[in-house]
Coordinates of C-alpha atoms (C1' of nucleotides) in Angstrom, one line a residue:
Chain A
X7 CA 186.0 -115.7 179.2
X8 CA 186.3 -115.4 183.1
X9 CA 183.5 -117.0 184.8
X10 CA 183.5 -118.4 188.4
X11 CA 186.4 -120.9 188.1
X12 CA 188.7 -118.4 186.3
X13 CA 187.9 -115.5 188.9
X14 CA 188.5 -118.0 191.7
X15 CA 191.8 -119.0 190.3
X16 CA 192.7 -115.2 190.2
X17 CA 191.4 -114.7 193.7
X18 CA 193.5 -117.4 195.1
X19 CA 196.6 -116.0 193.5
X20 CA 196.0 -112.5 194.8
X21 CA 195.4 -113.9 198.3
X22 CA 198.7 -115.5 198.2
X23 CA 200.8 -113.0 196.4
X24 CA 199.6 -109.5 197.5
X25 CA 197.7 -109.8 201.0
X26 CA 199.5 -107.4 203.4
X27 CA 200.9 -105.2 200.6
X28 CA 200.5 -101.4 201.0
X29 CA 199.4 -99.3 198.0
X30 CA 202.3 -96.8 197.3
X31 CA 200.7 -95.3 194.2
X32 CA 198.2 -95.9 191.5
X33 CA 198.1 -95.0 187.7
X34 CA 195.0 -95.1 185.7
X35 CA 195.6 -95.2 182.0
X36 CA 192.1 -95.4 180.8
X37 CA 189.4 -93.6 182.6
X38 CA 186.7 -96.0 181.2
X39 CA 188.1 -98.9 183.4
X40 CA 187.2 -97.0 186.6
X41 CA 183.8 -95.8 185.3
X42 CA 182.0 -97.5 188.1
X43 CA 183.9 -95.7 190.7
X44 CA 182.3 -92.7 192.4
X45 CA 184.6 -89.7 192.1
X46 CA 186.3 -90.6 188.9
X47 CA 189.9 -91.6 188.3
X48 CA 191.4 -89.0 190.7
X49 CA 189.2 -90.1 193.5
X50 CA 190.0 -93.8 192.7
X51 CA 193.7 -93.1 193.1
X52 CA 193.1 -91.1 196.2
X53 CA 191.1 -93.7 198.0
X54 CA 193.7 -96.5 197.4
X55 CA 196.9 -94.7 198.0
X56 CA 198.5 -95.5 201.4
X57 CA 196.1 -98.2 202.3
X58 CA 196.7 -101.9 202.9
X59 CA 195.3 -104.8 200.9
X60 CA 193.9 -107.1 203.7
X61 CA 193.1 -110.2 201.7
X62 CA 191.1 -111.4 198.4
X63 CA 187.5 -112.3 198.4
X64 CA 185.0 -113.3 195.7
X65 CA 181.3 -113.8 195.0
X66 CA 180.3 -115.1 191.7
X67 CA 182.5 -113.2 189.2
X68 CA 183.1 -110.2 191.5
X69 CA 186.4 -110.1 193.3
X70 CA 187.5 -107.7 196.0
X71 CA 190.4 -106.8 198.1
X72 CA 189.4 -105.4 201.6
X73 CA 191.2 -102.2 202.5
X74 CA 192.5 -101.2 205.9
X75 CA 194.5 -98.1 207.1
X76 CA 198.2 -98.5 207.7
X77 CA 198.6 -95.8 210.4
X78 CA 198.5 -97.2 214.0
X79 CA 195.5 -95.0 214.8
X80 CA 193.7 -96.2 211.6
X81 CA 191.0 -98.8 211.3
X82 CA 192.0 -102.5 211.3
X83 CA 188.5 -103.9 210.3
X84 CA 188.0 -103.3 206.6
X85 CA 185.1 -101.0 205.9
X86 CA 186.0 -100.6 202.2
X87 CA 187.3 -102.7 199.3
X88 CA 189.0 -102.5 196.0
X89 CA 186.4 -104.1 193.7
X90 CA 187.1 -105.7 190.4
X91 CA 185.1 -107.3 187.7
X92 CA 187.1 -108.8 184.8
X93 CA 184.3 -108.6 182.3
X94 CA 185.2 -110.6 179.2
X95 CA 188.9 -110.0 179.0
X96 CA 190.1 -108.6 182.3
X97 CA 193.3 -109.8 183.8
X98 CA 194.9 -108.9 187.2
X99 CA 198.6 -109.5 186.9
X100 CA 201.0 -109.6 189.8
X101 CA 204.4 -108.5 188.5
X102 CA 207.9 -107.9 189.7
X103 CA 209.8 -105.8 187.2
X104 CA 213.1 -106.8 188.7
X105 CA 212.4 -110.4 187.7
X106 CA 210.2 -109.8 184.5
X107 CA 211.7 -106.5 183.3
X108 CA 209.7 -103.3 182.6
X109 CA 207.6 -104.7 179.9
X110 CA 204.1 -103.3 179.6
X111 CA 201.1 -105.1 178.2
X112 CA 199.7 -103.2 175.3
X113 CA 196.2 -103.3 177.1
X114 CA 197.4 -102.1 180.4
X115 CA 194.5 -100.0 181.9
X116 CA 195.7 -99.4 185.5
X117 CA 198.7 -100.1 187.6
X118 CA 198.7 -100.3 191.4
X119 CA 202.3 -100.0 192.9
X120 CA 202.8 -102.1 195.9
X121 CA 205.2 -102.0 198.9
X122 CA 205.7 -105.0 201.2
X123 CA 203.9 -107.7 199.1
X124 CA 204.7 -111.1 200.4
X125 CA 205.8 -112.3 196.9
X126 CA 208.0 -109.2 196.6
X127 CA 205.9 -108.1 193.6
X128 CA 205.9 -104.4 192.9
X129 CA 203.0 -104.1 190.5
X130 CA 199.3 -105.3 190.4
X131 CA 198.4 -104.6 186.8
X132 CA 194.9 -104.5 185.5
X133 CA 195.0 -105.5 181.7
X134 CA 191.8 -105.5 179.7
X135 CA 191.5 -105.7 175.9
X136 CA 187.8 -105.4 175.4
X137 CA 187.2 -103.0 178.4
X138 CA 184.2 -104.6 179.8
X139 CA 185.9 -105.1 183.1
X140 CA 186.3 -102.3 185.7
X141 CA 187.7 -101.3 189.1
X142 CA 186.3 -99.2 191.9
X143 CA 186.7 -98.6 195.6
X144 CA 183.5 -99.1 197.4
X145 CA 182.1 -99.4 201.0
X146 CA 181.3 -102.8 202.5
X147 CA 177.6 -103.6 203.3
X148 CA 176.5 -106.3 205.7
X149 CA 175.2 -109.5 204.4
X150 CA 171.4 -110.0 205.3
X151 CA 172.0 -113.6 206.4
X152 CA 175.0 -112.8 208.6
X153 CA 177.1 -115.4 206.9
X154 CA 180.5 -114.5 205.3
X155 CA 180.3 -112.4 202.1
X156 CA 181.8 -115.1 199.9
X157 CA 185.0 -117.2 199.3
X158 CA 187.9 -115.7 201.1
X159 CA 185.8 -113.3 203.2
X160 CA 185.9 -113.9 206.9
X161 CA 183.5 -110.8 207.3
X162 CA 179.8 -111.1 206.9
X163 CA 180.0 -108.2 204.4
X164 CA 180.2 -107.6 200.6
X165 CA 181.0 -104.5 198.6
X166 CA 177.8 -102.5 198.0
X167 CA 177.5 -103.2 194.2
X168 CA 177.7 -106.9 195.0
X169 CA 174.8 -106.8 197.4
X170 CA 172.1 -107.6 194.9
X171 CA 174.1 -110.6 193.5
X172 CA 173.0 -114.1 194.6
X173 CA 175.5 -116.5 196.3
X174 CA 177.4 -118.8 193.9
X175 CA 177.2 -122.5 193.7
X176 CA 180.4 -123.1 195.4
X177 CA 179.6 -120.9 198.6
X178 CA 179.1 -123.0 201.6
X179 CA 176.5 -120.4 202.8
X180 CA 174.3 -121.0 199.7
X181 CA 170.7 -122.1 200.7
X182 CA 170.2 -124.8 198.0
X183 CA 166.6 -125.6 198.5
X184 CA 165.8 -121.9 198.4
X185 CA 167.6 -121.6 195.2
X186 CA 165.7 -124.3 193.5
X187 CA 162.5 -122.6 194.5
X188 CA 163.7 -119.3 193.3
X189 CA 164.5 -120.8 189.9
X190 CA 161.0 -122.5 189.7
X191 CA 159.2 -119.2 190.5
X192 CA 160.8 -117.5 187.5
X193 CA 158.8 -117.5 184.3
X194 CA 161.6 -117.8 181.8
X195 CA 164.0 -120.3 180.1
X196 CA 166.4 -122.3 182.4
X197 CA 169.5 -120.7 180.7
X198 CA 168.3 -117.1 181.3
X199 CA 167.7 -118.2 184.9
X200 CA 171.2 -119.7 185.1
X201 CA 172.8 -116.5 183.7
X202 CA 170.8 -114.1 185.9
X203 CA 173.4 -113.2 188.7
X204 CA 170.6 -112.2 190.9
X205 CA 169.3 -115.7 190.9
X206 CA 172.7 -117.5 191.3
X207 CA 176.0 -115.9 190.5
X208 CA 179.1 -117.1 188.8
X209 CA 177.7 -118.9 185.8
X210 CA 178.3 -117.4 182.3
X211 CA 177.6 -118.6 178.8
X212 CA 180.3 -121.3 178.7
X213 CA 179.4 -123.1 181.9
X214 CA 175.7 -122.7 181.4
X215 CA 176.0 -124.6 178.1
X216 CA 178.2 -127.3 179.5
X217 CA 176.0 -127.7 182.7
X218 CA 172.8 -128.0 180.5
X219 CA 174.4 -130.6 178.3
X220 CA 175.6 -132.7 181.4
X221 CA 172.0 -132.5 182.7
X222 CA 170.5 -133.3 179.3
X223 CA 168.3 -130.2 179.5
X224 CA 167.6 -127.8 176.7
X225 CA 168.3 -124.1 177.3
X226 CA 164.6 -123.1 176.6
X227 CA 163.0 -125.4 179.1
X228 CA 160.4 -123.3 181.1
X229 CA 161.7 -122.9 184.7
X230 CA 158.1 -122.8 186.1
X231 CA 157.3 -126.3 184.4
X232 CA 160.5 -127.9 185.6
X233 CA 160.4 -130.3 188.6
X234 CA 162.6 -129.9 191.8
X235 CA 164.7 -132.9 190.8
X236 CA 165.3 -131.6 187.4
X237 CA 166.4 -128.1 188.6
X238 CA 168.5 -129.8 191.1
X239 CA 170.2 -131.9 188.3
X240 CA 171.0 -128.7 186.4
X241 CA 172.5 -127.0 189.5
X242 CA 174.4 -130.2 190.3
X243 CA 175.8 -130.2 186.8
X244 CA 176.9 -126.6 186.9
X245 CA 178.6 -127.1 190.4
X246 CA 180.4 -130.2 189.0
X247 CA 181.7 -128.6 185.9
X248 CA 182.8 -125.5 187.6
X249 CA 184.6 -127.6 190.3
X250 CA 186.4 -129.6 187.5
X251 CA 187.3 -126.4 185.7
X252 CA 188.8 -124.9 188.9
X253 CA 190.9 -128.0 189.4
X254 CA 192.5 -127.2 185.9
X255 CA 193.0 -123.5 186.4
X256 CA 190.0 -122.5 184.5
X257 CA 189.1 -122.2 180.6
X258 CA 191.4 -120.5 178.3
X259 CA 190.9 -120.2 174.5
X260 CA 193.5 -117.6 173.9
X261 CA 195.4 -115.2 176.1
X262 CA 192.3 -113.3 177.1
X263 CA 192.1 -115.2 180.3
X264 CA 195.1 -116.0 182.4
X265 CA 196.0 -116.2 186.2
X266 CA 197.8 -113.7 188.1
X267 CA 201.2 -115.1 186.7
X268 CA 199.9 -114.9 183.0
X269 CA 199.5 -118.6 182.8
X270 CA 196.6 -120.2 180.9
X271 CA 194.1 -122.8 182.2
X272 CA 193.4 -126.1 180.5
X273 CA 189.8 -126.8 180.8
X274 CA 189.0 -125.8 177.3
X275 CA 190.2 -129.3 176.3
X276 CA 187.3 -130.7 178.5
X277 CA 184.4 -128.8 177.0
X278 CA 181.7 -131.0 175.7
X279 CA 179.6 -128.6 173.6
X280 CA 180.7 -124.9 173.9
X281 CA 182.4 -123.8 170.7
X282 CA 182.2 -127.2 169.2
X283 CA 179.8 -126.4 166.3
X284 CA 179.4 -129.5 164.0
X285 CA 181.7 -131.7 166.0
X286 CA 180.3 -134.9 167.4
X287 CA 178.5 -134.9 170.8
X288 CA 180.7 -136.8 173.3
X289 CA 177.8 -138.9 174.3
X290 CA 176.0 -139.9 171.1
X291 CA 178.1 -138.4 168.3
X292 CA 175.3 -136.3 166.9
X293 CA 176.9 -133.0 165.6
X294 CA 176.8 -130.1 168.1
X295 CA 174.3 -127.4 167.0
X296 CA 174.7 -123.7 167.5
X297 CA 171.6 -121.4 168.1
X298 CA 171.5 -117.7 168.5
X299 CA 170.3 -116.7 171.9
X300 CA 170.3 -113.5 173.9
X301 CA 172.7 -111.9 171.3
X302 CA 175.2 -114.7 171.8
X303 CA 175.5 -118.5 171.1
X304 CA 174.1 -121.6 172.6
X305 CA 175.6 -125.0 171.9
X306 CA 173.5 -128.1 172.4
X307 CA 173.3 -131.6 171.3
X308 CA 170.0 -131.9 169.5
X309 CA 169.5 -135.5 170.5
X310 CA 170.6 -135.3 174.1
X311 CA 168.7 -131.9 174.6
X312 CA 165.7 -132.0 172.6
X313 CA 164.0 -128.6 172.3
X314 CA 160.8 -128.5 174.4
X315 CA 157.4 -128.1 172.7
X316 CA 156.3 -125.4 175.0
X317 CA 159.5 -124.0 176.3
X318 CA 160.3 -120.4 177.3
X319 CA 162.8 -118.3 175.4
Chain B
dG20 C1' 157.3 -106.1 190.2
dT21 C1' 159.1 -109.1 186.5
dT22 C1' 161.1 -109.9 182.2
dT23 C1' 163.6 -108.8 178.0
dA24 C1' 166.1 -105.9 174.7
dT25 C1' 169.8 -102.7 174.1
dT26 C1' 174.1 -100.7 175.0
dC27 C1' 178.9 -100.3 176.2
dC28 C1' 184.0 -101.8 173.9
dT29 C1' 188.1 -103.7 171.2
dG30 C1' 190.7 -106.4 168.2
dA31 C1' 191.0 -111.0 165.8
dG32 C1' 189.8 -113.2 161.9
dC33 C1' 187.9 -113.2 157.3
dG34 C1' 186.4 -112.1 152.6
dC35 C1' 187.1 -109.4 148.8
Chain C
dT23 C1' 198.3 -104.9 151.6
dG24 C1' 194.4 -103.1 153.4
dC25 C1' 189.7 -102.0 154.0
dG26 C1' 185.2 -103.1 156.0
dC27 C1' 182.5 -106.3 158.1
dT28 C1' 181.2 -109.8 161.9
dC29 C1' 181.8 -111.8 166.1
dA30 C1' 182.9 -112.6 171.2
dG31 C1' 179.8 -111.4 175.7
dG32 C1' 178.8 -109.6 181.4
dA33 C1' 175.8 -106.9 183.3
dA34 C1' 173.8 -102.1 184.0
dT35 C1' 170.1 -99.7 182.2
dA36 C1' 166.1 -98.7 179.6
dA37 C1' 162.0 -100.3 178.0
dA38 C1' 158.1 -103.4 177.8

DNA sequence: GTTTATTCCTGAGCGC
DNA sequence: TGCGCTCAGGAATAAA
């Protein structure tokens, strides 16, 4: 599942391999994949064709490629961007058919034809089995704090659909003390707060479970009854686990997450609790437990992370 | 205004 | 072999 480390791995690949390329043409094979675009598939194609990909930026799990005009009379400062969210299974693959052949992935949803990519690649393919991911072209909106919009973004701007998303834990412009207070003002459980992208972005189910295990905190702990040091410990753990995962190219369980070259990451070998039902806790050997939570799973060590008596679901 | 439940979607994996 | 069922889950949206 692409969370922050996986999306950052993809962003880095796009930055290196397609920055400067011009969009020659666009094919949309499944309209649902551009459902968030105002103007439908035809408008999506129209707004991309002939424009230059000026870089690759990211905040949380959102990824965008700022767009500039190619004509000498055109704008050189990006006012719009190609925005992507990978959902559960989205992939952005940079491909050169001259090297890899004309093979098409069975879940290819859209193809962006490129001219002049630094890597020589011809295609930027959007592949998405479970179709929760999406692409759109949107305007850029200025950031309220005047700081860069996110990783890889020199401009103090983000795509409009990203404006309500909080900065992520790896963002140098994140106001950490303010984040601690934001968490403590919530009247909910700590895992819900971690997963709320408006509070802090980039954390999904896997890294939330891993961070809580590292911090020895149960997911139902009430945020408004947690001390600043304990909230800080959870945020530190989340930062730490995502930084480590990034160093290993992200977490892959199967071929649903790969980088821009189709390669898997290795962090799944380092997971302490996620997906390890019944297996021994890496600290105390107690079998890992699985609870149903928010229509998904939560994995905890029952000893290291005791359930609070008066927690919040 | 804040918090929570529902909904979207596909295909792998499993039991019968 | 093949059918039907369950499960995975990010985040917009509706509902409480």
